[in-house]
Amino acid sequence: MSGDQAVTKLTAAVSKLRGLKLRLEERNEIETLQLQRCRTRLDHLGTASVGNLKEWNDMKLKRILVDYFLRKCDIVFATKLAETYNIQDLVDIDVFLEAKEIIDFLHNKEIPPALAWCAENRIRLNKFKSKFEFHLRRQEFIELLRIDNLSLAVDYAQNYLAPWGATFREELEHVMGAFAFSVNTECETYKVLFEEKQWDYLVEDFKREFHRLFGITNESPLDIHLQAGLTVLKTLSCYEGNCPKEDPFSQAGFRKLAEQLPFSNHRSSKLICYISKQPMDHLNRPLVLPNGYAYSTMALLSMAVGNENEITCPRTGDVCHISELVFAHIIL
């Protein structure tokens, strides 16, 4: 080649190398940030101990609250909350921010950003046998049929839907049948494809795949903890007129929240005091120490007598005054 051609090719190679270097630097910054977050979270997990259990649980609750608002796409409030609690490295704001951008585009009926996200994560999505990208292509195809652009719809189907035939043959054959129907069809099989709620299905589909990609539960930790707590408290006695005032289920609001949850069975359960080895029931109720451990009333009162009303936890050695103890509610 001539000298000019060599200079042109070398200039192009240098340009590519500079672009590669820039991308590598960006990825290195991202990796460094992620490693820092992992280190912060590991350090946080290592701080959990009996001595600071209350503080650690308070921090866990703050993380759960931030996570809840992130899932609701209220990124601004979640960010302010995380900054207030100084837990930015313990929550995934940037991850959910990326998700919110895609969700907003889908709500505006814009598919290209979601397709770009699929292309960026195609290897991992293929491992999950994800249908999300196919559903995006299907929706674009339906939108072409909606405006009655059949020639462009045919080209689109050949280029972007046909390659999915080996993977999702039945679904592909079904959507191809939409050629024979109009937007206002009364055929239920194809009427659903033209409905506006298909965009809502795409949003939910994206959320599921996004959660799988990042190892996030579909339900928020707040919902999970709330359901677990209500299930433990929900017993038949609460609905048979024997519900004491201390029981949260004496309030209609809690009953409403737990309507769809199963009853908890406590018929064969027993609480035995660690100190006296006697059962703890409504006659010998458990008292909770500030450190979270609970013992029977009789055992703690016996310990307080002649000891200036001070209690020593037999497990941790923590000392507290009897006035600091709190009754625990027992579900029978």
CSV table of C-alpha atoms in Angstrom, one decimal:
chain,number,residue,atom,x,y,z
A,1,MET,CA,0.0,0.0,0.0
A,2,SER,CA,1.0,3.6,-0.5
A,3,GLY,CA,2.3,5.8,2.3
A,4,ASP,CA,-1.0,7.7,2.5
A,5,GLN,CA,-3.0,4.4,2.8
A,6,ALA,CA,-0.7,3.2,5.6
A,7,VAL,CA,-1.1,6.5,7.5
A,8,THR,CA,-4.9,6.3,7.1
A,9,LYS,CA,-5.0,2.7,8.4
A,10,LEU,CA,-2.6,3.5,11.3
A,11,THR,CA,-4.7,6.5,12.2
A,12,ALA,CA,-7.8,4.4,12.3
A,13,ALA,CA,-6.0,1.8,14.4
A,14,VAL,CA,-4.9,4.4,16.9
A,15,SER,CA,-8.4,5.8,17.1
A,16,LYS,CA,-9.8,2.3,17.9
A,17,LEU,CA,-7.1,1.7,20.5
A,18,ARG,CA,-7.9,5.0,22.2
A,19,GLY,CA,-11.6,4.1,22.2
A,20,LEU,CA,-10.8,0.7,23.7
A,21,LYS,CA,-8.6,2.4,26.3
A,22,LEU,CA,-11.4,4.7,27.2
A,23,ARG,CA,-13.9,1.8,27.6
A,24,LEU,CA,-11.4,-0.1,29.7
A,25,GLU,CA,-10.9,2.9,32.0
A,26,GLU,CA,-14.6,3.3,32.4
A,27,ARG,CA,-15.1,-0.4,33.2
A,28,ASN,CA,-12.2,-0.2,35.6
A,29,GLU,CA,-13.9,2.6,37.5
A,30,ILE,CA,-17.1,0.6,37.6
A,31,GLU,CA,-15.3,-2.5,38.9
A,32,THR,CA,-13.5,-0.4,41.5
A,33,LEU,CA,-16.8,1.1,42.7
A,34,GLN,CA,-18.5,-2.3,42.9
A,35,LEU,CA,-15.5,-3.8,44.8
A,36,GLN,CA,-15.7,-0.9,47.3
A,37,ARG,CA,-19.4,-1.5,47.8
A,38,CYS,CA,-18.9,-5.2,48.3
A,39,ARG,CA,-16.2,-4.5,50.9
A,40,THR,CA,-18.5,-2.0,52.7
A,41,ARG,CA,-21.3,-4.6,52.7
A,42,LEU,CA,-19.1,-7.3,54.0
A,43,ASP,CA,-17.8,-5.0,56.7
A,44,HIS,CA,-21.4,-4.2,57.6
A,45,LEU,CA,-22.3,-7.9,57.9
A,46,GLY,CA,-19.3,-8.4,60.1
A,47,THR,CA,-20.5,-5.8,62.6
A,48,ALA,CA,-23.5,-7.8,63.6
A,49,SER,CA,-23.2,-9.0,67.2
A,50,VAL,CA,-25.3,-9.4,70.3
A,51,GLY,CA,-24.0,-6.1,71.7
A,52,ASN,CA,-25.3,-3.9,68.8
A,53,LEU,CA,-28.2,-6.0,67.6
A,54,LYS,CA,-30.7,-3.2,68.0
A,55,GLU,CA,-28.6,-0.8,66.0
A,56,TRP,CA,-27.9,-3.4,63.4
A,57,ASN,CA,-31.6,-4.2,63.0
A,58,ASP,CA,-32.4,-0.5,62.8
A,59,MET,CA,-29.9,-0.2,59.9
A,60,LYS,CA,-31.5,-3.2,58.2
A,61,LEU,CA,-34.9,-1.6,58.5
A,62,LYS,CA,-33.6,1.6,56.8
A,63,ARG,CA,-32.1,-0.5,54.0
A,64,ILE,CA,-35.5,-2.3,53.5
A,65,LEU,CA,-37.3,1.1,53.4
A,66,VAL,CA,-34.9,2.5,50.8
A,67,ASP,CA,-35.2,-0.8,48.7
A,68,TYR,CA,-39.0,-0.5,48.9
A,69,PHE,CA,-39.1,3.0,47.4
A,70,LEU,CA,-36.5,2.0,44.8
A,71,ARG,CA,-38.8,-0.7,43.6
A,72,LYS,CA,-41.6,1.8,43.4
A,73,CYS,CA,-39.4,3.8,41.1
A,74,ASP,CA,-39.4,6.7,43.5
A,75,ILE,CA,-35.6,7.2,43.0
A,76,VAL,CA,-35.5,10.8,44.2
A,77,PHE,CA,-37.1,10.0,47.6
A,78,ALA,CA,-35.1,6.8,48.0
A,79,THR,CA,-31.8,8.6,47.2
A,80,LYS,CA,-32.6,11.4,49.8
A,81,LEU,CA,-33.5,8.7,52.3
A,82,ALA,CA,-30.2,6.8,51.7
A,83,GLU,CA,-28.2,10.1,52.0
A,84,THR,CA,-30.0,10.9,55.3
A,85,TYR,CA,-29.2,7.5,56.7
A,86,ASN,CA,-25.7,7.5,55.0
A,87,ILE,CA,-26.2,4.1,53.5
A,88,GLN,CA,-25.5,4.8,49.9
A,89,ASP,CA,-23.1,1.9,49.6
A,90,LEU,CA,-25.6,-0.5,51.2
A,91,VAL,CA,-28.4,0.0,48.7
A,92,ASP,CA,-28.5,-0.4,44.9
A,93,ILE,CA,-29.6,3.0,43.7
A,94,ASP,CA,-27.7,3.0,40.4
A,95,VAL,CA,-29.1,-0.5,39.6
A,96,PHE,CA,-32.7,0.6,40.1
A,97,LEU,CA,-32.1,3.9,38.3
A,98,GLU,CA,-31.1,1.9,35.2
A,99,ALA,CA,-34.3,-0.1,35.5
A,100,LYS,CA,-36.4,3.0,36.0
A,101,GLU,CA,-35.1,4.5,32.7
A,102,ILE,CA,-36.2,1.4,30.8
A,103,ILE,CA,-39.6,1.3,32.6
A,104,ASP,CA,-40.2,5.0,31.7
A,105,PHE,CA,-39.4,4.3,28.0
A,106,LEU,CA,-41.8,1.3,28.0
A,107,HIS,CA,-44.6,3.4,29.6
A,108,ASN,CA,-44.0,5.9,26.8
A,109,LYS,CA,-44.3,3.0,24.3
A,110,GLU,CA,-40.6,3.3,23.3
A,111,ILE,CA,-39.0,-0.1,22.7
A,112,PRO,CA,-35.4,0.6,21.4
A,113,PRO,CA,-33.8,1.3,24.8
A,114,ALA,CA,-35.2,-2.0,26.1
A,115,LEU,CA,-33.8,-3.8,23.1
A,116,ALA,CA,-30.4,-2.2,23.7
A,117,TRP,CA,-30.6,-3.4,27.3
A,118,CYS,CA,-31.3,-6.9,26.0
A,119,ALA,CA,-28.3,-6.8,23.6
A,120,GLU,CA,-26.0,-5.6,26.4
A,121,ASN,CA,-27.1,-8.5,28.6
A,122,ARG,CA,-27.9,-11.1,26.0
A,123,ILE,CA,-25.5,-13.8,27.2
A,124,ARG,CA,-27.0,-13.9,30.7
A,125,LEU,CA,-30.6,-13.6,29.5
A,126,ASN,CA,-30.0,-16.5,27.2
A,127,LYS,CA,-28.9,-18.6,30.1
A,128,PHE,CA,-32.3,-17.9,31.7
A,129,LYS,CA,-34.1,-18.7,28.5
A,130,SER,CA,-35.6,-15.3,28.7
A,131,LYS,CA,-38.6,-14.4,26.4
A,132,PHE,CA,-38.4,-10.7,27.1
A,133,GLU,CA,-36.6,-9.7,23.9
A,134,PHE,CA,-39.0,-11.8,21.8
A,135,HIS,CA,-41.9,-10.1,23.5
A,136,LEU,CA,-40.4,-6.7,22.6
A,137,ARG,CA,-40.1,-7.7,19.0
A,138,ARG,CA,-43.6,-9.1,19.0
A,139,GLN,CA,-44.9,-5.8,20.3
A,140,GLU,CA,-43.1,-3.8,17.6
A,141,PHE,CA,-44.6,-6.1,15.1
A,142,ILE,CA,-48.1,-5.6,16.5
A,143,GLU,CA,-47.6,-1.8,16.4
A,144,LEU,CA,-46.9,-2.1,12.7
A,145,LEU,CA,-50.1,-4.1,12.2
A,146,ARG,CA,-52.0,-1.5,14.3
A,147,ILE,CA,-51.2,1.2,11.7
A,148,ASP,CA,-52.0,-1.2,8.9
A,149,ASN,CA,-48.4,-1.2,7.5
A,150,LEU,CA,-48.5,-4.8,6.3
A,151,SER,CA,-45.5,-4.6,3.9
A,152,LEU,CA,-43.2,-3.3,6.6
A,153,ALA,CA,-44.7,-5.8,9.1
A,154,VAL,CA,-43.8,-8.6,6.7
A,155,ASP,CA,-40.2,-7.4,6.4
A,156,TYR,CA,-40.0,-6.9,10.2
A,157,ALA,CA,-41.3,-10.5,10.8
A,158,GLN,CA,-38.7,-12.0,8.4
A,159,ASN,CA,-35.8,-10.0,9.9
A,160,TYR,CA,-36.6,-10.0,13.7
A,161,LEU,CA,-39.2,-12.6,14.5
A,162,ALA,CA,-38.3,-15.5,12.2
A,163,PRO,CA,-34.9,-16.1,14.0
A,164,TRP,CA,-36.9,-16.9,17.2
A,165,GLY,CA,-38.7,-19.8,15.4
A,166,ALA,CA,-36.4,-22.5,16.8
A,167,THR,CA,-36.8,-21.3,20.3
A,168,PHE,CA,-40.4,-20.1,20.6
A,169,ARG,CA,-42.1,-21.8,17.7
A,170,GLU,CA,-45.6,-21.9,19.1
A,171,GLU,CA,-45.7,-18.3,20.2
A,172,LEU,CA,-44.3,-17.2,16.9
A,173,GLU,CA,-46.9,-19.1,14.9
A,174,HIS,CA,-49.6,-17.6,17.2
A,175,VAL,CA,-48.4,-14.0,16.6
A,176,MET,CA,-48.1,-14.6,12.8
A,177,GLY,CA,-51.8,-15.3,12.8
A,178,ALA,CA,-52.4,-11.6,13.7
A,179,PHE,CA,-51.9,-10.8,10.0
A,180,ALA,CA,-55.5,-12.1,9.4
A,181,PHE,CA,-57.1,-9.8,12.1
A,182,SER,CA,-57.6,-6.1,12.5
A,183,VAL,CA,-57.1,-4.0,15.5
A,184,ASN,CA,-60.9,-4.1,16.3
A,185,THR,CA,-61.2,-7.9,16.1
A,186,GLU,CA,-63.6,-9.6,18.5
A,187,CYS,CA,-61.6,-12.9,18.4
A,188,GLU,CA,-60.3,-13.2,22.0
A,189,THR,CA,-57.2,-15.1,20.9
A,190,TYR,CA,-55.9,-12.1,18.9
A,191,LYS,CA,-57.8,-9.3,20.5
A,192,VAL,CA,-55.5,-9.5,23.6
A,193,LEU,CA,-52.5,-8.9,21.4
A,194,PHE,CA,-53.8,-5.5,20.3
A,195,GLU,CA,-54.8,-4.3,23.8
A,196,GLU,CA,-53.0,-1.4,25.4
A,197,LYS,CA,-52.4,-3.4,28.6
A,198,GLN,CA,-49.7,-5.4,26.6
A,199,TRP,CA,-47.4,-2.5,27.4
A,200,ASP,CA,-48.1,-3.0,31.1
A,201,TYR,CA,-47.3,-6.7,30.6
A,202,LEU,CA,-44.0,-5.7,29.0
A,203,VAL,CA,-43.1,-3.6,32.1
A,204,GLU,CA,-43.8,-6.4,34.5
A,205,ASP,CA,-41.9,-8.8,32.2
A,206,PHE,CA,-38.9,-6.5,32.3
A,207,LYS,CA,-39.0,-6.2,36.1
A,208,ARG,CA,-39.0,-10.0,36.4
A,209,GLU,CA,-36.0,-10.4,34.0
A,210,PHE,CA,-34.2,-7.5,35.7
A,211,HIS,CA,-34.6,-9.0,39.1
A,212,ARG,CA,-33.4,-12.4,37.8
A,213,LEU,CA,-30.4,-10.7,36.2
A,214,PHE,CA,-29.3,-9.1,39.4
A,215,GLY,CA,-30.4,-11.8,41.8
A,216,ILE,CA,-33.1,-9.6,43.4
A,217,THR,CA,-36.4,-11.0,44.8
A,218,ASN,CA,-39.5,-10.1,42.9
A,219,GLU,CA,-41.2,-9.1,46.1
A,220,SER,CA,-39.6,-6.4,48.2
A,221,PRO,CA,-38.0,-7.4,51.5
A,222,LEU,CA,-40.6,-5.1,53.2
A,223,ASP,CA,-43.5,-7.2,51.8
A,224,ILE,CA,-41.7,-10.4,52.7
A,225,HIS,CA,-41.1,-9.3,56.3
A,226,LEU,CA,-44.6,-7.9,56.7
A,227,GLN,CA,-46.2,-11.1,55.4
A,228,ALA,CA,-44.0,-13.3,57.6
A,229,GLY,CA,-44.8,-11.3,60.7
A,230,LEU,CA,-48.6,-11.2,60.0
A,231,THR,CA,-48.6,-15.0,59.3
A,232,VAL,CA,-47.0,-15.7,62.6
A,233,LEU,CA,-49.5,-13.5,64.5
A,234,LYS,CA,-52.6,-14.7,62.6
A,235,THR,CA,-54.3,-17.4,64.6
A,236,LEU,CA,-57.8,-18.8,64.8
A,237,SER,CA,-58.3,-17.4,68.3
A,238,CYS,CA,-57.9,-13.9,66.8
A,239,TYR,CA,-61.1,-14.4,64.9
A,240,GLU,CA,-63.1,-16.2,67.6
A,241,GLY,CA,-63.7,-13.2,69.9
A,242,ASN,CA,-60.8,-14.1,72.2
A,243,CYS,CA,-58.4,-11.5,70.8
A,244,PRO,CA,-56.7,-9.5,73.6
A,245,LYS,CA,-56.1,-5.8,73.1
A,246,GLU,CA,-52.3,-6.3,73.1
A,247,ASP,CA,-52.7,-8.4,69.9
A,248,PRO,CA,-52.3,-6.4,66.7
A,249,PHE,CA,-55.1,-8.4,65.2
A,250,SER,CA,-57.6,-6.6,67.5
A,251,GLN,CA,-57.3,-3.8,65.0
A,252,ALA,CA,-59.2,-4.0,61.7
A,253,GLY,CA,-56.3,-2.7,59.7
A,254,PHE,CA,-54.1,-5.7,60.5
A,255,ARG,CA,-57.0,-8.0,59.7
A,256,LYS,CA,-57.3,-6.4,56.3
A,257,LEU,CA,-53.6,-6.8,55.6
A,258,ALA,CA,-53.6,-10.5,56.5
A,259,GLU,CA,-56.8,-11.5,54.6
A,260,GLN,CA,-54.9,-13.5,52.0
A,261,LEU,CA,-52.4,-15.0,54.4
A,262,PRO,CA,-52.6,-18.5,56.0
A,263,PHE,CA,-53.2,-19.0,59.7
A,264,SER,CA,-50.3,-19.9,62.0
A,265,ASN,CA,-50.6,-23.1,64.0
A,266,HIS,CA,-49.4,-22.7,67.6
A,267,ARG,CA,-51.4,-25.6,69.1
A,268,SER,CA,-48.3,-27.7,69.9
A,269,SER,CA,-45.8,-24.8,70.6
A,270,LYS,CA,-44.3,-24.2,74.0
A,271,LEU,CA,-41.9,-21.5,75.3
A,272,ILE,CA,-39.6,-22.7,78.0
A,273,CYS,CA,-37.7,-20.2,80.2
A,274,TYR,CA,-33.9,-20.5,79.8
A,275,ILE,CA,-33.4,-19.8,83.5
A,276,SER,CA,-36.2,-21.7,85.3
A,277,LYS,CA,-36.9,-24.3,82.6
A,278,GLN,CA,-40.6,-23.6,83.3
A,279,PRO,CA,-43.2,-22.9,80.5
A,280,MET,CA,-43.9,-19.3,79.7
A,281,ASP,CA,-47.6,-18.6,79.2
A,282,HIS,CA,-50.2,-16.0,80.1
A,283,LEU,CA,-49.7,-16.8,83.8
A,284,ASN,CA,-45.9,-16.6,83.5
A,285,ARG,CA,-45.4,-14.2,80.6
A,286,PRO,CA,-42.0,-13.6,79.0
A,287,LEU,CA,-40.1,-10.4,79.7
A,288,VAL,CA,-37.7,-9.0,77.1
A,289,LEU,CA,-34.4,-7.5,78.1
A,290,PRO,CA,-32.9,-4.5,76.3
A,291,ASN,CA,-30.5,-6.9,74.5
A,292,GLY,CA,-33.4,-8.8,73.0
A,293,TYR,CA,-33.3,-12.0,75.1
A,294,ALA,CA,-36.5,-13.1,76.9
A,295,TYR,CA,-37.0,-15.0,80.2
A,296,SER,CA,-40.1,-15.8,82.3
A,297,THR,CA,-41.5,-13.2,84.7
A,298,MET,CA,-41.1,-15.4,87.8
A,299,ALA,CA,-37.5,-16.2,87.1
A,300,LEU,CA,-36.6,-12.5,86.6
A,301,LEU,CA,-38.5,-11.3,89.6
A,302,SER,CA,-36.7,-13.9,91.7
A,303,MET,CA,-33.4,-12.7,90.4
A,304,ALA,CA,-34.3,-9.0,91.1
A,305,VAL,CA,-35.3,-9.7,94.7
A,306,GLY,CA,-32.3,-8.8,96.9
A,307,ASN,CA,-30.3,-7.6,94.0
A,308,GLU,CA,-31.5,-3.9,94.0
A,309,ASN,CA,-33.9,-4.8,91.2
A,310,GLU,CA,-31.1,-5.4,88.8
A,311,ILE,CA,-31.2,-8.2,86.2
A,312,THR,CA,-28.1,-10.0,84.8
A,313,CYS,CA,-28.6,-11.8,81.4
A,314,PRO,CA,-27.3,-15.4,81.9
A,315,ARG,CA,-26.4,-15.6,78.2
A,316,THR,CA,-24.4,-12.3,77.7
A,317,GLY,CA,-23.8,-11.0,81.2
A,318,ASP,CA,-25.5,-7.7,80.4
A,319,VAL,CA,-27.0,-5.9,83.4
A,320,CYS,CA,-30.2,-3.8,83.4
A,321,HIS,CA,-32.8,-2.5,85.8
A,322,ILE,CA,-36.1,-4.3,86.1
A,323,SER,CA,-37.9,-1.1,84.9
A,324,GLU,CA,-36.3,-1.6,81.5
A,325,LEU,CA,-38.0,-4.9,80.9
A,326,VAL,CA,-40.9,-5.2,78.4
A,327,PHE,CA,-43.6,-7.8,78.3
A,328,ALA,CA,-43.8,-9.9,75.2
A,329,HIS,CA,-47.1,-10.9,73.7
A,330,ILE,CA,-47.8,-14.7,73.5
A,331,ILE,CA,-50.0,-16.1,70.8
A,332,LEU,CA,-51.9,-19.2,72.0
